[in-house]
Tab-separated table of C-alpha atoms and ligand atoms in Angstrom:
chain	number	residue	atom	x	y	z
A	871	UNK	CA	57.167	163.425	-91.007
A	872	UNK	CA	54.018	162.606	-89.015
A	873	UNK	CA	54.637	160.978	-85.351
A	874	UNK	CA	52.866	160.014	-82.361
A	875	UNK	CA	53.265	162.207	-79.402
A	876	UNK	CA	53.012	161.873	-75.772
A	877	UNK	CA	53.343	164.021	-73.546
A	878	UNK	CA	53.465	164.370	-70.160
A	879	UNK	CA	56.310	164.582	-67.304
A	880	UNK	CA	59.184	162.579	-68.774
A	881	UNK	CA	61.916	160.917	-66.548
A	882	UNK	CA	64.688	158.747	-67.685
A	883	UNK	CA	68.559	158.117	-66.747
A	884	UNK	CA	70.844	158.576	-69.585
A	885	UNK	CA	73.990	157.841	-68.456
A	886	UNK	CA	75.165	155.168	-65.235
A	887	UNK	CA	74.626	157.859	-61.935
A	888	UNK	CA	77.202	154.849	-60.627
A	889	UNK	CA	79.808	156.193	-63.052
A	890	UNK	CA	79.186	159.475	-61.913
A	891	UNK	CA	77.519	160.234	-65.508
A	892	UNK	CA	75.466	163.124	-65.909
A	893	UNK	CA	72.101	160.692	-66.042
A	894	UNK	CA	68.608	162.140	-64.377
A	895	UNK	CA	66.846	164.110	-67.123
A	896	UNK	CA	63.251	165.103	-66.188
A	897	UNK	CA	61.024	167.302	-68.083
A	898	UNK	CA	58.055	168.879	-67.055
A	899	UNK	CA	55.659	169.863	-69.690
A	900	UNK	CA	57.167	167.227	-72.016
A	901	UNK	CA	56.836	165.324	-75.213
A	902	UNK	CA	58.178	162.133	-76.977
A	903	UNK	CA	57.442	161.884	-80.533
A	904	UNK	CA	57.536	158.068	-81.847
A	905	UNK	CA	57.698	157.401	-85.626
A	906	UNK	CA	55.676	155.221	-87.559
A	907	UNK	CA	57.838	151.764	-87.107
A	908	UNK	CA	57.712	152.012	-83.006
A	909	UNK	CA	61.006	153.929	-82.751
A	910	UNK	CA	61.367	157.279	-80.160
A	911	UNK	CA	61.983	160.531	-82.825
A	912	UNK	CA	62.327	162.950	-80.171
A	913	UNK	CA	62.283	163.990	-76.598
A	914	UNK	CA	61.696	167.468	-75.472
A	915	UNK	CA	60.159	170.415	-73.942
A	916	UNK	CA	56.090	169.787	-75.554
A	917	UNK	CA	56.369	172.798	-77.480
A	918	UNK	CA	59.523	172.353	-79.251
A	919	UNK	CA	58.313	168.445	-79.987
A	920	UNK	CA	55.165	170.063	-81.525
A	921	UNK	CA	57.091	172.338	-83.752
A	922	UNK	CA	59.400	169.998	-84.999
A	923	UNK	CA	56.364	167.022	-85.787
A	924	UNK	CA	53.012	169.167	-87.048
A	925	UNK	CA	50.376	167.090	-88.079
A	926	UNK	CA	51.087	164.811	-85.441
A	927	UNK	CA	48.713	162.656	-83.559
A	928	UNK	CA	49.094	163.384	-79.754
A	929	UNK	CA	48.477	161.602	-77.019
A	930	UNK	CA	48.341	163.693	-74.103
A	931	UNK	CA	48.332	161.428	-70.345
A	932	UNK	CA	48.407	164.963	-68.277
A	933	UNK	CA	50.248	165.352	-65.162
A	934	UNK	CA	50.805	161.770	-65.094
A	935	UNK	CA	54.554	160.618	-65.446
A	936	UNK	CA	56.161	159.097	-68.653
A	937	UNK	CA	58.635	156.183	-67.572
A	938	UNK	CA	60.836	153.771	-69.739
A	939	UNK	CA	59.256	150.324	-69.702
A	940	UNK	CA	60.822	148.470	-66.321
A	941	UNK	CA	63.360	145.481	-67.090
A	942	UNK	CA	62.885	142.601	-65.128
A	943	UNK	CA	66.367	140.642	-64.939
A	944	UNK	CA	64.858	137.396	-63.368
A	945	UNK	CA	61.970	135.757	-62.438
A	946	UNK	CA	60.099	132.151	-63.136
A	947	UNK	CA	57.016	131.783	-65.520
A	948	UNK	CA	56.357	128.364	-63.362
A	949	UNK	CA	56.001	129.806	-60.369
A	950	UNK	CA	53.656	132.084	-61.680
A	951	UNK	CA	51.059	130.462	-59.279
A	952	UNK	CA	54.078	129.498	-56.615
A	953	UNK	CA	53.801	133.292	-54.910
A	954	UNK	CA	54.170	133.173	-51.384
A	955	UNK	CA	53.936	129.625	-50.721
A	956	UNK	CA	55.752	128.282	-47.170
A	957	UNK	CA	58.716	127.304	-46.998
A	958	UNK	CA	61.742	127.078	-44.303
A	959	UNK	CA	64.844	128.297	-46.524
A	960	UNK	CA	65.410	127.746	-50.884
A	961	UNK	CA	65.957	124.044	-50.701
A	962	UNK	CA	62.895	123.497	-48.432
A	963	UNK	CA	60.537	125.898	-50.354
A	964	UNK	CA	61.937	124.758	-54.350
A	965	UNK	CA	61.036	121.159	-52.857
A	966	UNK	CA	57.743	121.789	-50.841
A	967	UNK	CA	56.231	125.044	-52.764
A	968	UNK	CA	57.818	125.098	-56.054
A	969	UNK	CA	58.126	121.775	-57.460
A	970	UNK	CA	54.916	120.644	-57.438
A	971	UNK	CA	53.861	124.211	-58.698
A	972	UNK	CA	55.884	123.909	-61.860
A	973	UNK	CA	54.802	119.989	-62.494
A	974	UNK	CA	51.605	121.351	-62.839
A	975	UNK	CA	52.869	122.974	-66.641
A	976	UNK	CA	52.822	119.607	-68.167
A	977	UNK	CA	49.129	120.505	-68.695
A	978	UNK	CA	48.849	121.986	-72.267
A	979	UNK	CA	46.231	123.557	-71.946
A	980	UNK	CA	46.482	124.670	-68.283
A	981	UNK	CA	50.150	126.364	-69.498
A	982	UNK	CA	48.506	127.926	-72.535
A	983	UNK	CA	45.985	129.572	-69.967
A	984	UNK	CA	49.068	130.551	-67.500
A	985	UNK	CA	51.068	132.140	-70.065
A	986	UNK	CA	48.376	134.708	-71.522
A	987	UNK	CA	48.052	136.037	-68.045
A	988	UNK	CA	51.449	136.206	-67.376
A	989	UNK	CA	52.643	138.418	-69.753
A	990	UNK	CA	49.497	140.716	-69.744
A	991	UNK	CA	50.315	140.841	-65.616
A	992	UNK	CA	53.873	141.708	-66.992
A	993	UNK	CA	53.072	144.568	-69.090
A	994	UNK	CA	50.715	145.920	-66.839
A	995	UNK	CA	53.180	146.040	-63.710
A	996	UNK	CA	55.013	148.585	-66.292
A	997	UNK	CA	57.199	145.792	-67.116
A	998	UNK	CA	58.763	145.814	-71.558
A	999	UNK	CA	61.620	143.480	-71.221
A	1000	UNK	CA	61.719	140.615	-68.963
A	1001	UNK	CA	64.344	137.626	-68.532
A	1002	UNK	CA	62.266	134.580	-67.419
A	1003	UNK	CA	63.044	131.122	-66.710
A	1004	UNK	CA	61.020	128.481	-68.616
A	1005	UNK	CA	58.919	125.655	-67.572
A	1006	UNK	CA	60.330	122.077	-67.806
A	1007	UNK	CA	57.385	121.203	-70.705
A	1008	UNK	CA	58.599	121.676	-74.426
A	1009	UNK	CA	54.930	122.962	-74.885
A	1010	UNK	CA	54.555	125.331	-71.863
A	1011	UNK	CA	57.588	127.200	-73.458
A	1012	UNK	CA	55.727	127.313	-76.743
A	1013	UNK	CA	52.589	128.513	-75.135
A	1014	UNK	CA	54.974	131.547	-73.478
A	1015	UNK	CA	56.545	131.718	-76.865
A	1016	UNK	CA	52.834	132.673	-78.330
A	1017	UNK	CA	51.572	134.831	-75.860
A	1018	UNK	CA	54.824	136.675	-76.039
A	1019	UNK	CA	54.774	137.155	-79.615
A	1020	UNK	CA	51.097	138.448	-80.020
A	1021	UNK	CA	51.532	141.303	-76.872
A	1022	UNK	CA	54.829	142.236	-77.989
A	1023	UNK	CA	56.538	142.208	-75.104
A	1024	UNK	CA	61.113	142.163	-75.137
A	1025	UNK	CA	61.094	138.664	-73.452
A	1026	UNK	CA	64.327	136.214	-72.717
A	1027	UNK	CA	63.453	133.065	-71.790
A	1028	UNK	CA	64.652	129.371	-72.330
A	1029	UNK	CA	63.724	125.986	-71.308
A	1030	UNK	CA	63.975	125.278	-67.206
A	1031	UNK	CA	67.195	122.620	-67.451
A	1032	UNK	CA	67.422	119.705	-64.450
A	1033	UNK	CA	68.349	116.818	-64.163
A	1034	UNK	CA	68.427	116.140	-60.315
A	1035	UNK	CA	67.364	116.289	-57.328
A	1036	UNK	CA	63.832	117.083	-57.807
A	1037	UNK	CA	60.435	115.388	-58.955
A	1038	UNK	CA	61.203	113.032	-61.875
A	1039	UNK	CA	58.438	114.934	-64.360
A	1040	UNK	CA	61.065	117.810	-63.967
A	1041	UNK	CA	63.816	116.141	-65.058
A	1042	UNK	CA	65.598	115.599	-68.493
A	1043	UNK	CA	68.999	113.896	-69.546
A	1044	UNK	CA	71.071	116.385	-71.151
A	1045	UNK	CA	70.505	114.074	-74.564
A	1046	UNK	CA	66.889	114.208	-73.664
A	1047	UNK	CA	66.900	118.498	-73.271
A	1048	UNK	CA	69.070	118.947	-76.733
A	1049	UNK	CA	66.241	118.325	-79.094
A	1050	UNK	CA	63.825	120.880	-77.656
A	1051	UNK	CA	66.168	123.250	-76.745
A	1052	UNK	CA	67.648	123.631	-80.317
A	1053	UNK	CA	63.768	123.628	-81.206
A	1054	UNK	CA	63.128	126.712	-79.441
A	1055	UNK	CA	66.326	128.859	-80.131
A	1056	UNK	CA	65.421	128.459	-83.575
A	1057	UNK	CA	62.307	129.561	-83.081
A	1058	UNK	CA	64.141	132.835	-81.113
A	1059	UNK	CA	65.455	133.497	-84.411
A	1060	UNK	CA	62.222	134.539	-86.496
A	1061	UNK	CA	60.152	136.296	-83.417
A	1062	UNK	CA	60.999	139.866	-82.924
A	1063	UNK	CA	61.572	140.774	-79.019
A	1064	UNK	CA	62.122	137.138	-78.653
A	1065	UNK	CA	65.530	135.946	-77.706
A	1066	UNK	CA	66.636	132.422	-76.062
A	1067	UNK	CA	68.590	131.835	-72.340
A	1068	UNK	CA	70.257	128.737	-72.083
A	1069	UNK	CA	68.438	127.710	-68.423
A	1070	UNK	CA	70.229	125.567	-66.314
A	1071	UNK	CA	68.212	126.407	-63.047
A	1072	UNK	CA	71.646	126.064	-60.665
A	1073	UNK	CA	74.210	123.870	-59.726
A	1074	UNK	CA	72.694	121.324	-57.940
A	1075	UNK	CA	69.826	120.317	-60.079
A	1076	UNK	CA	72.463	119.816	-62.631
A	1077	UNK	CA	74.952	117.257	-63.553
A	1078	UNK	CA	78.096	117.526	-65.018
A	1079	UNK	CA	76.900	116.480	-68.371
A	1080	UNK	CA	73.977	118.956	-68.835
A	1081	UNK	CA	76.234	121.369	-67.622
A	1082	UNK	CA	78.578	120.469	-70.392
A	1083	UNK	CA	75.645	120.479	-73.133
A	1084	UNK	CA	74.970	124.177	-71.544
A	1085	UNK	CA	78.523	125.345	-72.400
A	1086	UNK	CA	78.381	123.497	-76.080
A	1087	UNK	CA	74.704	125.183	-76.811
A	1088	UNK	CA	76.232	128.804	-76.009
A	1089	UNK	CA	78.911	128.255	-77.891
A	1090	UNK	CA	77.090	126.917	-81.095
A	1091	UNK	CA	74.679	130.028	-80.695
A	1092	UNK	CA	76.584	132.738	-79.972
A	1093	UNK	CA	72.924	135.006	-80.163
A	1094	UNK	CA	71.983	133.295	-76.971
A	1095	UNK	CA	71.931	134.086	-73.076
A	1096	UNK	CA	72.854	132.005	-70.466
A	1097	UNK	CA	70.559	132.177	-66.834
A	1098	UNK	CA	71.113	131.150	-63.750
A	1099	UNK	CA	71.260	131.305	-60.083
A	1100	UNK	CA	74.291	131.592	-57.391
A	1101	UNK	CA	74.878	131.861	-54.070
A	1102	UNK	CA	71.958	132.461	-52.402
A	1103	UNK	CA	71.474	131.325	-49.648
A	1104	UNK	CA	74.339	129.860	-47.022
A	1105	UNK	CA	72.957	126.402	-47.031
A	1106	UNK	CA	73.110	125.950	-51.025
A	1107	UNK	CA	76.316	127.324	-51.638
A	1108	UNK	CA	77.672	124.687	-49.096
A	1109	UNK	CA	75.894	121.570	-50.750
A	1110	UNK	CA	77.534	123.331	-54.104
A	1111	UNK	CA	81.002	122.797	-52.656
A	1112	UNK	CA	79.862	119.405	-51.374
A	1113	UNK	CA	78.220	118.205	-54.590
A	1114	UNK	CA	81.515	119.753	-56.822
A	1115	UNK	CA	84.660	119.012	-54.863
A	1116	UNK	CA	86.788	119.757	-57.535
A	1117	UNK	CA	85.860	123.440	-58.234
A	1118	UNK	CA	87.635	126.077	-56.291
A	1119	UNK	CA	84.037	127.991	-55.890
A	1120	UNK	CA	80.698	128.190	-56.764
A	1121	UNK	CA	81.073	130.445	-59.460
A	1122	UNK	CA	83.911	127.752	-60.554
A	1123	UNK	CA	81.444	125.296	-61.078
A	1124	UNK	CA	79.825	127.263	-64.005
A	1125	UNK	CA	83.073	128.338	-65.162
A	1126	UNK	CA	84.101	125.153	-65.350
A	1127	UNK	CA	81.621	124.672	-68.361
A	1128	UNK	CA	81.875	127.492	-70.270
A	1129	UNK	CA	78.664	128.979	-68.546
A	1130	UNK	CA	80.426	132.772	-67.420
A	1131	UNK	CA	80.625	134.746	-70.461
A	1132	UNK	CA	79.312	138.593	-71.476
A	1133	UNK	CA	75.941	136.754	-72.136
A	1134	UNK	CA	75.233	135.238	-68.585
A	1135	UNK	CA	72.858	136.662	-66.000
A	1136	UNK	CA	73.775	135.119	-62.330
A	1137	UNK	CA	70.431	135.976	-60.310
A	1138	UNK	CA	71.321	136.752	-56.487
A	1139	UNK	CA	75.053	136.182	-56.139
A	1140	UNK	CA	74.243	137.143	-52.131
A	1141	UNK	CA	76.972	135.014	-50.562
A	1142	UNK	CA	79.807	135.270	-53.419
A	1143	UNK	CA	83.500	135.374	-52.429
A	1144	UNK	CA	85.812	138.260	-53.907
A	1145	UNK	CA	87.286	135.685	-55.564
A	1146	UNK	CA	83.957	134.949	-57.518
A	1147	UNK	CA	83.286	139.000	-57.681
A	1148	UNK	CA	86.775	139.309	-58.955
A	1149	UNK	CA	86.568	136.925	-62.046
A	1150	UNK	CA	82.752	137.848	-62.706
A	1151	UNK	CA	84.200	141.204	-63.403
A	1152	UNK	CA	86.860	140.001	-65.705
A	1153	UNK	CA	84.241	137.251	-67.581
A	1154	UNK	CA	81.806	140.690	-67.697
A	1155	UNK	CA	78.495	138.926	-67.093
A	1156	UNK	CA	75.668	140.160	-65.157
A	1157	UNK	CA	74.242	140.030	-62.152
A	1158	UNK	CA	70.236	139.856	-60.635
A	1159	UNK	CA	69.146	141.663	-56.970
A	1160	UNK	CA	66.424	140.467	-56.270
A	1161	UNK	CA	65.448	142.136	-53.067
A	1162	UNK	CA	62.221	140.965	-51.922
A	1163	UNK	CA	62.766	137.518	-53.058
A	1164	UNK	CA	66.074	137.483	-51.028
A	1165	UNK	CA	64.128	138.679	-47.894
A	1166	UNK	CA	61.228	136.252	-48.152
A	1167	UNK	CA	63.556	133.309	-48.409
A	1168	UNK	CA	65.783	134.764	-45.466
A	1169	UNK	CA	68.525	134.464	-48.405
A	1170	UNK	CA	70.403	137.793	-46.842
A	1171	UNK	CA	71.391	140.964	-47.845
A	1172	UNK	CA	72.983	141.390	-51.526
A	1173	UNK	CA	76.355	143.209	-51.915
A	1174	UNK	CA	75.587	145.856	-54.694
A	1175	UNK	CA	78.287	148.141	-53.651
A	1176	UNK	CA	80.907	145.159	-54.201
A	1177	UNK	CA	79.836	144.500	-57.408
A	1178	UNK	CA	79.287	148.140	-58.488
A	1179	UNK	CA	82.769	149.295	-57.485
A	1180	UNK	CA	84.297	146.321	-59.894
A	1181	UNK	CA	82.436	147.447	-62.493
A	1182	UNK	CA	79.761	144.519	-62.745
A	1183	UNK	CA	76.652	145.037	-64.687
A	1184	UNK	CA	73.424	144.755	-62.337
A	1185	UNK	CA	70.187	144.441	-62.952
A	1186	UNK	CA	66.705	144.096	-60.991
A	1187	UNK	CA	65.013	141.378	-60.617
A	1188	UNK	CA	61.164	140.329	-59.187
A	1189	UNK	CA	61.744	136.723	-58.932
A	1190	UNK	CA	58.777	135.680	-58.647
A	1191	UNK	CA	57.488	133.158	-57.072
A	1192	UNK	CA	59.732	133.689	-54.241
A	1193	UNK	CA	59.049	137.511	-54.691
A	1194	UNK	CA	56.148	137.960	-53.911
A	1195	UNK	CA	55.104	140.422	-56.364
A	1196	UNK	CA	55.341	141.157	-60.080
A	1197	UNK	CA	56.464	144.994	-59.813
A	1198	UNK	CA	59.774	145.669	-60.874
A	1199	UNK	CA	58.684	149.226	-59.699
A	1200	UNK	CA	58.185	147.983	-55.857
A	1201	UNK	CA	61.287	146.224	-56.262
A	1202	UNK	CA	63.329	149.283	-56.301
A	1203	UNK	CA	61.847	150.591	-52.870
A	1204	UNK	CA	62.922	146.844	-51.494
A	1205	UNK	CA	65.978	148.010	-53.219
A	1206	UNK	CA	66.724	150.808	-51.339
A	1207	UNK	CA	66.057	149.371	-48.196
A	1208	UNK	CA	68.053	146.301	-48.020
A	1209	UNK	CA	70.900	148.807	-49.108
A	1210	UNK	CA	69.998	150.883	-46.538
A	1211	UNK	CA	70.745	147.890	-43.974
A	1212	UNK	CA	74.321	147.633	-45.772
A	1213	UNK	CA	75.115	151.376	-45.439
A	1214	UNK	CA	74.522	151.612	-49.375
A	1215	UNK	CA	72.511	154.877	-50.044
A	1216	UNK	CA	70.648	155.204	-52.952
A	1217	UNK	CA	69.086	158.185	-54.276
A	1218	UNK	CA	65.794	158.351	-56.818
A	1219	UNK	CA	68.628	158.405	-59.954
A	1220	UNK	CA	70.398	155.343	-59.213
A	1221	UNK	CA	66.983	153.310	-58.167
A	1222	UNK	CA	65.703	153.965	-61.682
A	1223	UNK	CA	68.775	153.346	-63.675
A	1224	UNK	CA	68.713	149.981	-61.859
A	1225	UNK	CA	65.147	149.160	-63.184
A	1226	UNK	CA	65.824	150.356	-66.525
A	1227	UNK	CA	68.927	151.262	-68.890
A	1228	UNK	CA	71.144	149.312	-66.134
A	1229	UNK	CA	68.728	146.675	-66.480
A	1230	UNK	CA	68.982	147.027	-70.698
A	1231	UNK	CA	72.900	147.310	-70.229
A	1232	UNK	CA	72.917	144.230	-67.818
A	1233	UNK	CA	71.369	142.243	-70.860
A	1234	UNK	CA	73.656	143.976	-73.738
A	1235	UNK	CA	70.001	146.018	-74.957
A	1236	UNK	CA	71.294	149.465	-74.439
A	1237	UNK	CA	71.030	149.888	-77.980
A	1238	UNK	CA	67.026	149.147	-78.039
A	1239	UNK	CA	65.810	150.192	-74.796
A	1240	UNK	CA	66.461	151.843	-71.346
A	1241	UNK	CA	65.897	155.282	-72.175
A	1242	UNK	CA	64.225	157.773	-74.062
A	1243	UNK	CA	67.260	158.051	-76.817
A	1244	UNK	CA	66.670	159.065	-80.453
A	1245	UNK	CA	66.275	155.617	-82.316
A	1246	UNK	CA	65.400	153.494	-79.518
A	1247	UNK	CA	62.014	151.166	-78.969
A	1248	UNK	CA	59.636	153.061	-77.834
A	1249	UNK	CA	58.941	151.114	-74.499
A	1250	UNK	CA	57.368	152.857	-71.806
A	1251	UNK	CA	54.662	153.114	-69.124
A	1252	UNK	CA	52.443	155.834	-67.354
A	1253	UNK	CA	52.840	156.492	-64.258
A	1254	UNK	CA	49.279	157.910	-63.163
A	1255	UNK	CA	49.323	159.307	-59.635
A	1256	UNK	CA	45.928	161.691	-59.687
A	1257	UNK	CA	43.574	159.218	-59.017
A	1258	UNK	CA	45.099	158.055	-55.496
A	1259	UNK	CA	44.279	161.295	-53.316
A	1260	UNK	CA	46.999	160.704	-50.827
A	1261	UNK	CA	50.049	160.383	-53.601
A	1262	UNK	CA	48.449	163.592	-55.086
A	1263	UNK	CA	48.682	165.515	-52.103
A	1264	UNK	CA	51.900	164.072	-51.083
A	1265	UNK	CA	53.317	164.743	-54.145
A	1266	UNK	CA	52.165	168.561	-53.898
A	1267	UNK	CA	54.211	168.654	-50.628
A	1268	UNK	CA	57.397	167.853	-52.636
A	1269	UNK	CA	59.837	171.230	-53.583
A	1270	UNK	CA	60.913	169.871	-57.182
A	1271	UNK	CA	60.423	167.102	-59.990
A	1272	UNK	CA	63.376	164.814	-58.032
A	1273	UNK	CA	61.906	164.718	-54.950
A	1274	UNK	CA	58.164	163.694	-56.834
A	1275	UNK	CA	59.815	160.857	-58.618
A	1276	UNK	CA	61.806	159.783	-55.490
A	1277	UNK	CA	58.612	159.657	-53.389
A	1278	UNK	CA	56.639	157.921	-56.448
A	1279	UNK	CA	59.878	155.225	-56.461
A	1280	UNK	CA	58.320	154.425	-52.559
A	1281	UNK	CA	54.644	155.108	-52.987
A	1282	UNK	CA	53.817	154.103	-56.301
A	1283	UNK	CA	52.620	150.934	-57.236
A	1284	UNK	CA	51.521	148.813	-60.182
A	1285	UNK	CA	47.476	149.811	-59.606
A	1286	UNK	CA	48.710	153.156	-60.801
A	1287	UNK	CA	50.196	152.301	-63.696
A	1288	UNK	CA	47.735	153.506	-66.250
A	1289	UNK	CA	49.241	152.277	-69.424
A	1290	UNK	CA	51.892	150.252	-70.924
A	1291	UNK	CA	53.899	150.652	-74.803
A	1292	UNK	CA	56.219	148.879	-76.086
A	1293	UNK	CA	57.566	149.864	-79.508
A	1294	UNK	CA	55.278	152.435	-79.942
A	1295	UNK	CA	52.404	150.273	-79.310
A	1296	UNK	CA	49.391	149.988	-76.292
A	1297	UNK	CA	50.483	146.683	-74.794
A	1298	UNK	CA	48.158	147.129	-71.891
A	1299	UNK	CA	45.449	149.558	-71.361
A	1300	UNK	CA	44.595	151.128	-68.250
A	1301	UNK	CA	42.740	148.394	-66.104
A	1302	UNK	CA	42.427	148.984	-62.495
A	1303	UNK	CA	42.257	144.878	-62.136
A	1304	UNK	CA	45.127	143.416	-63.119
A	1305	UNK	CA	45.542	140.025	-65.195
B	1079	ZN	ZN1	65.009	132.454	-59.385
C-alpha cells in the first residue's frame, strides 16, 4: 500500500500521565505513514516506517517536531475582534468590550469576512479541533459553517443563546432561537468535522425557558454537545444564586434543565463548590481551563487538581477574546504557571496531554484524534524551532528529547509553527504572518 510519510521528531501522549498511564512516547528519527483517506497507518522509528510503506511519498520537515493538532476546548468566534479590550471584571468587560463586539456579526458580509480568517488563524496556531461559541446571527454561524467546511478543520460550534441582560440585537426568545438552531444541527449532520453545541452562553443571560428549550434540544439530538460557562468569577456566581433562588448551586441551575450530561463542556468552573465538583463527576461532563483568559479577567486561579483527583475530564481552552491569544500551545505554559501558584506541578507529559488526547477525551473524540494511534485522523502540526537562533541553541543545551519538548512547551510559539494537517491534509502552509 502506498502512504504519505512524515518524518521528523514525533511526540505524543498515549495514555492519561494523570492516571499514571505509561503516556510520553517520543521518537527521534521518526516517521508517520498516513493512508490515502487521511487516516495515520503507522508510527515508528523512519526506517522501519520506510520498510513497511515502499513507494511511498515522503515528506521529510527535518529536525523540526511532529505534534498532534492542539484541541481548543473553548473560545468565542465573536470576539474574534474583542481581544484585549478593557474591562473591570466579566460582567463589566461582556457589557463594555464584548457586546458591542459581537453586535457587529449581524453584518453578512462583515461575518463572512471574520470567519475565513478565523479558522485559517486557527489552523495556523497548530490548532485541528476547536469548540467555539457562535455568534447571535443565524448567518454569521453559516458563514463559520462554510469556512469550516472548505479548510477542514474538527470544529464544534452552535448558535450564541441569550435572552437577557444584554443589547437587544443579541437577544432571542427561546421560540425565536428553535427555528435556527434545528436549522443548523441539521446542517451538523451532512458536514464532516462538523458537529453542533447547544450554546446557552451562561446562566444569567438566560431565562428559565431557553434554558428549558436547551435541555429539550439535547435530548431530541442525542449527537449534540452542550457549552457553557460556570463559575468564574466571584461576582457572577453570586448574581447566579441571586437571579435562581431556588437552585441549591450554580451548577444546579443547569442541572435543573437537563444541561449536565457526558456531552457538556463547562468552560472555567474557577469558583465551584465540592458539591458542584462532586456531581460533575457523577454527570461525567467536561470541564475548560482557560488560563490566560482567567488571569486577564482577574477571574482566579482554576482548581485542576480537584477536578483531576475525581476523575473529571479537562480540557484547554484559549478563550478568546478574553484570552488574549489564539495559541492553545501558549496556553499550556499559562497552564503551568497558574498551577504553579496552587502547588500543582506539571511536567512536559501532562501539559501536552492537556492540549491534546485529554482535550479529544474531554469532547468524547479519542477515537478520531489526540494521538498518533493506528486508524486515527491524521491531525497534526510542525513544530519548527531552527529558524529562531535562540530556541536552537537553547534547545542544544537540553540533555534529552523530554527536556527539548518541555522547554519548546515554554518557548515555542505559534510564529514557529511551520505547518498544519488535518486528516492527512495541508490545512495551513508555513506563513510567517498569520491570518
Ligand atoms: Zn468564554
Amino acid at each position: 500500500m502506498s502512504m504519505t510519510i512524515h518524518t521528523g521528531t514525533i511526540a505524543h501522549v498515549r495514555g492519561d500521565p494523570f492516571g499514571a498511564e505509561e503516556a510520553l512516547e517520543i521518537i527521534e528519527q521518526g516517521a508517520l505513514a498516513i493512508d490515502r483517506s487521511g487516516r495515520i497507518g503507522l508510527l515508528g522509528e523512519r526506517n522501519a516506517v520506510f520498510e513497511a510503506f515502499p513507494n511511498s511519498e515522503i515528506i521529510d520537515h527535518g529536525n523540526a517536531w511532529l505534534i498532534p493538532g492542539l484541541i481548543d476546548g473553548h473560545l468565542h468566534f465573536p470576539q474574534f475582534y474583542a481581544t484585549a479590550g478593557p474591562g473591570n471584571g466579566l460582567l463589566d468587560w461582556l457589557e463594555n468590550t464584548v457586546y458591542p463586539a459581537e453586535a457587529s456579526f449581524a453584518d453578512e458580509l462583515f461575518a463572512r469576512a471574520a470567519a475565513e480568517r478565523f479558522v485559517r488563524h486557527l489552523l495556523a496556531c497548530g490548532t485541528t479541533t476547536a469548540m467555539v461559541f457562535g455568534s447571535q446571527f443565524y448567518d454569521a454561524n453559516l458563514a463559520l459553517f462554510d469556512a469550516a467546511a472548505r479548510s477542514g478543520i474538527r470544529l464544534i460550534t452552535g448558535m450564541t443563546l441569550m435572552d437577557r441582560n444584554a443589547p437587544p440585537i443579541l437577544l432571542r426568545t427561546a421560540e425565536q432561537s428553535l427555528d435556527p438552531v434545528e436549522k443548523l444541527i441539521g446542517l451538523c449532520r451532512t458536514t464532516p468535522r462538523l458537529y453542533y453545541a447547544i450554546t446557552p452562553r451562561f446562566a444569567l443571560s438566560c431565562s428559565p425557558a431557553l434554558l428549558e428549550m436547551c435541555g429539550a434540544l439535547l435530548k431530541c439530538h442525542p449527537e449534540t454537545y452542550l457549552q457553557t460557562h460556570i463559575n468564574e468569577t466571584r461576582t457572577e456566581t453570586a448574581a447566579v444564586r441571586a437571579a435562581f433562588p431556588r437552585s441549591r448551586h450554580y451548577l444546579d441551575v443547569y442541572d435543573g434543565f437537563g444541561l449536565i450530561t457526558e456531552r457538556t463542556m463547562l468552560a472555567h468552573s474557577i469558583h465551584t463548590t465540592d458539591a458542584e465538583l462532586d456531581r460533575m463527576a457523577e454527570a461525567a461532563c467536561a470541564v475548560c481551563h482557560c488560563p490566560t483568559s482567567n488571569a486577564y479577567l482577574g477571574s482566579g486561579l482554576f482548581p485542576l487538581q480537584k477536578h483531576l483527583t475525581r476523575g473529571i475530564r479537562v480540557a484547554m481552552g484559549t478563550d478568546v477574546g478574553a484570552g488574549t491569544q489564539f495559541s492553545v500551545w501558549r496556553e499550556l505554559s499559562q497552564a503551568y504557571k497558574v498551577q504553579q501558584l496552587r502547588d500543582c506541578r506539571l511536567d512536559a507529559c501532562h501539559l501536552l496531554y492537556l492540549a491534546t488526547l485529554g482535550g479529544a477525551k474531554a469532547l468524547g473524540l479519542e477515537h478520531e484524534a489526540g494521538s498518533f494511534e493506528t486508524g486515527k485522523s491524521a491531525d497534526f502540526f510542525v513544530l519548527d524551532y531552527e529558524q529562531d537562533s535562540y530556541l536552537a541553541a537553547r534547545l542544544g543545551r537540553c540533555e534529552n528529547a523530554m527536556d527539548q519538548l518541555f522547554c519548546l512547551l515554554h518557548l515555542a510559539d505559534e510564529r514557529h509553527v511551520g505547518a498544519t494537517y488535518v486528516h492527512g491534509r495541508l490545512a495551513a502552509p508555513r506563513n510567517r504572518s498569520l491570518p
